[in-house]
Coordinates of C-alpha atoms in Angstrom, one line a residue:
X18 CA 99.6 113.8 114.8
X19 CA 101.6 110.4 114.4
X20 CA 104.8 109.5 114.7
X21 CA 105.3 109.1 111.1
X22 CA 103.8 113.0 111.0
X23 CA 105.7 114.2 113.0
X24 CA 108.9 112.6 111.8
X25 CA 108.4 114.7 108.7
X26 CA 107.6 117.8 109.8
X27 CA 110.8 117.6 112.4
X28 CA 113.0 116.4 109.3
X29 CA 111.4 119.9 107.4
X30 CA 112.0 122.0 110.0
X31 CA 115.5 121.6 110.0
X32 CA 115.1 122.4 106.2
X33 CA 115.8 119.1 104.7
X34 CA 114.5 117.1 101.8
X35 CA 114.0 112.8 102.4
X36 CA 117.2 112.5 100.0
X37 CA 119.3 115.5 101.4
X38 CA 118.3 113.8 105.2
X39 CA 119.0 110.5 104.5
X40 CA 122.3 110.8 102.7
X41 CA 123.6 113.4 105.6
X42 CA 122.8 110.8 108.0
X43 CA 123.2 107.6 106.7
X44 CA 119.4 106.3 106.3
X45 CA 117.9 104.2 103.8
X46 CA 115.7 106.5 102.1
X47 CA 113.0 103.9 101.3
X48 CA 112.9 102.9 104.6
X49 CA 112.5 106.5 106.2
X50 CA 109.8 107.2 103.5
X51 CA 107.9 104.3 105.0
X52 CA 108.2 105.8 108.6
X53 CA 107.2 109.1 107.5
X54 CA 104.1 107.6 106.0
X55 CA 103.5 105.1 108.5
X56 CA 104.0 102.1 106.3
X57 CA 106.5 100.2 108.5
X58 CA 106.4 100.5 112.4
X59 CA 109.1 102.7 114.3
X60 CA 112.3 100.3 116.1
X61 CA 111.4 99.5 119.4
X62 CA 114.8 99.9 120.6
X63 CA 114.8 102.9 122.5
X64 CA 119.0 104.1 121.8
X65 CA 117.5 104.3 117.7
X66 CA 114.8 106.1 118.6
X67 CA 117.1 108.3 120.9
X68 CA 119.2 108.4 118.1
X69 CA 117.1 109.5 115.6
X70 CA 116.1 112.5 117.6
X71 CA 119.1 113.5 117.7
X72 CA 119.2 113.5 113.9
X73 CA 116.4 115.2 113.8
X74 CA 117.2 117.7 116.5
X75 CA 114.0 116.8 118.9
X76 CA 114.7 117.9 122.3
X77 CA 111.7 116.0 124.0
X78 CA 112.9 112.6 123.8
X79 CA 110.2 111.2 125.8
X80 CA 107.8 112.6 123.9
X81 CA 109.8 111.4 120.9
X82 CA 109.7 108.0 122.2
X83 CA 106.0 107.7 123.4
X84 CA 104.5 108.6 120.2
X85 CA 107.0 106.0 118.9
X86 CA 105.4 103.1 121.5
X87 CA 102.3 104.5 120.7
X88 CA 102.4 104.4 116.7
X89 CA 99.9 102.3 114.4
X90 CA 100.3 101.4 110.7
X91 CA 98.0 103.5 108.2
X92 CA 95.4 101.6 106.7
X93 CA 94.7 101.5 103.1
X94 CA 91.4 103.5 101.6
X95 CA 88.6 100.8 101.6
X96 CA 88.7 100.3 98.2
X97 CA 92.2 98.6 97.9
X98 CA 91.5 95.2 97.9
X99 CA 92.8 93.1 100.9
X100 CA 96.1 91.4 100.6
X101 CA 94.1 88.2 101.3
X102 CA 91.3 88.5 98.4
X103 CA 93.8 89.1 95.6
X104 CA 96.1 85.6 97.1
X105 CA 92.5 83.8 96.9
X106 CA 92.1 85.2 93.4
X107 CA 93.0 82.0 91.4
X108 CA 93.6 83.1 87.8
X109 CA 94.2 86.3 86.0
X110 CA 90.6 86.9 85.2
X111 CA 89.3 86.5 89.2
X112 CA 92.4 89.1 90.0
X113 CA 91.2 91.5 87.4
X114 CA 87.2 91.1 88.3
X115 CA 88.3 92.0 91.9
X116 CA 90.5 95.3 90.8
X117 CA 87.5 95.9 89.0
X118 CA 84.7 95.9 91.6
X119 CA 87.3 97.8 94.4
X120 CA 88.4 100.3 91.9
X121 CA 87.1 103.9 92.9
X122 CA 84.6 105.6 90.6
X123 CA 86.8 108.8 88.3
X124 CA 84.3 111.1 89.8
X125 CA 84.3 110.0 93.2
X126 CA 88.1 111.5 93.4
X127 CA 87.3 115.0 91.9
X128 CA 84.3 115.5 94.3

């Protein structure tokens, strides 16, 4: 499990929604979505972390905090184009040719 994993499924266990979390403690609700899914890093600083379990009612704050020191970004499926091809795309048409060939098959997804 990762942190942004387990994030959520502390944040459900004390039976609260993102919004209903967020607004009773004072987070920006984009932001903790992007923990939860591992978009954006967890804050180094270690009195935010230990404050955030708190929030979220974790009594093993060194756990808490490894798997925070220990967390990675989630990478995209390998058929999202790199941020780097689509800037060296260098009109309209290249952009769309490159969508194109990355893009999924429909049936590929209902397999």
């Amino acid at each position: 499990m990762n942190f942004g994993e387990f994030l959520r499924q502390q944040r459900l266990s004390i039976g609260m929604s993102l919004s209903v979390f967020c607004l009773k403690n004072h987070e920006d609700l984009v932001n903790w979505s992007c923990l939860e899914r591992s978009i954006v890093l967890p804050p180094k600083d270690i009195s935010r972390l230990i404050e955030i379990s708190k929030k979220l009612q974790i009594d093993d704050k060194k756990f808490f905090i490894d798997l925070a020191k220990t967390a990675k970004l989630s990478t995209a499926p390998p058929s999202v184009p790199s941020p780097h091809a689509l800037i060296n795309c260098n009109n309209a048409e290249g952009l769309f040719e490159l969508i194109k060939e990355a893009t999924t098959p429909r049936e590929e997804f209902f397999k």
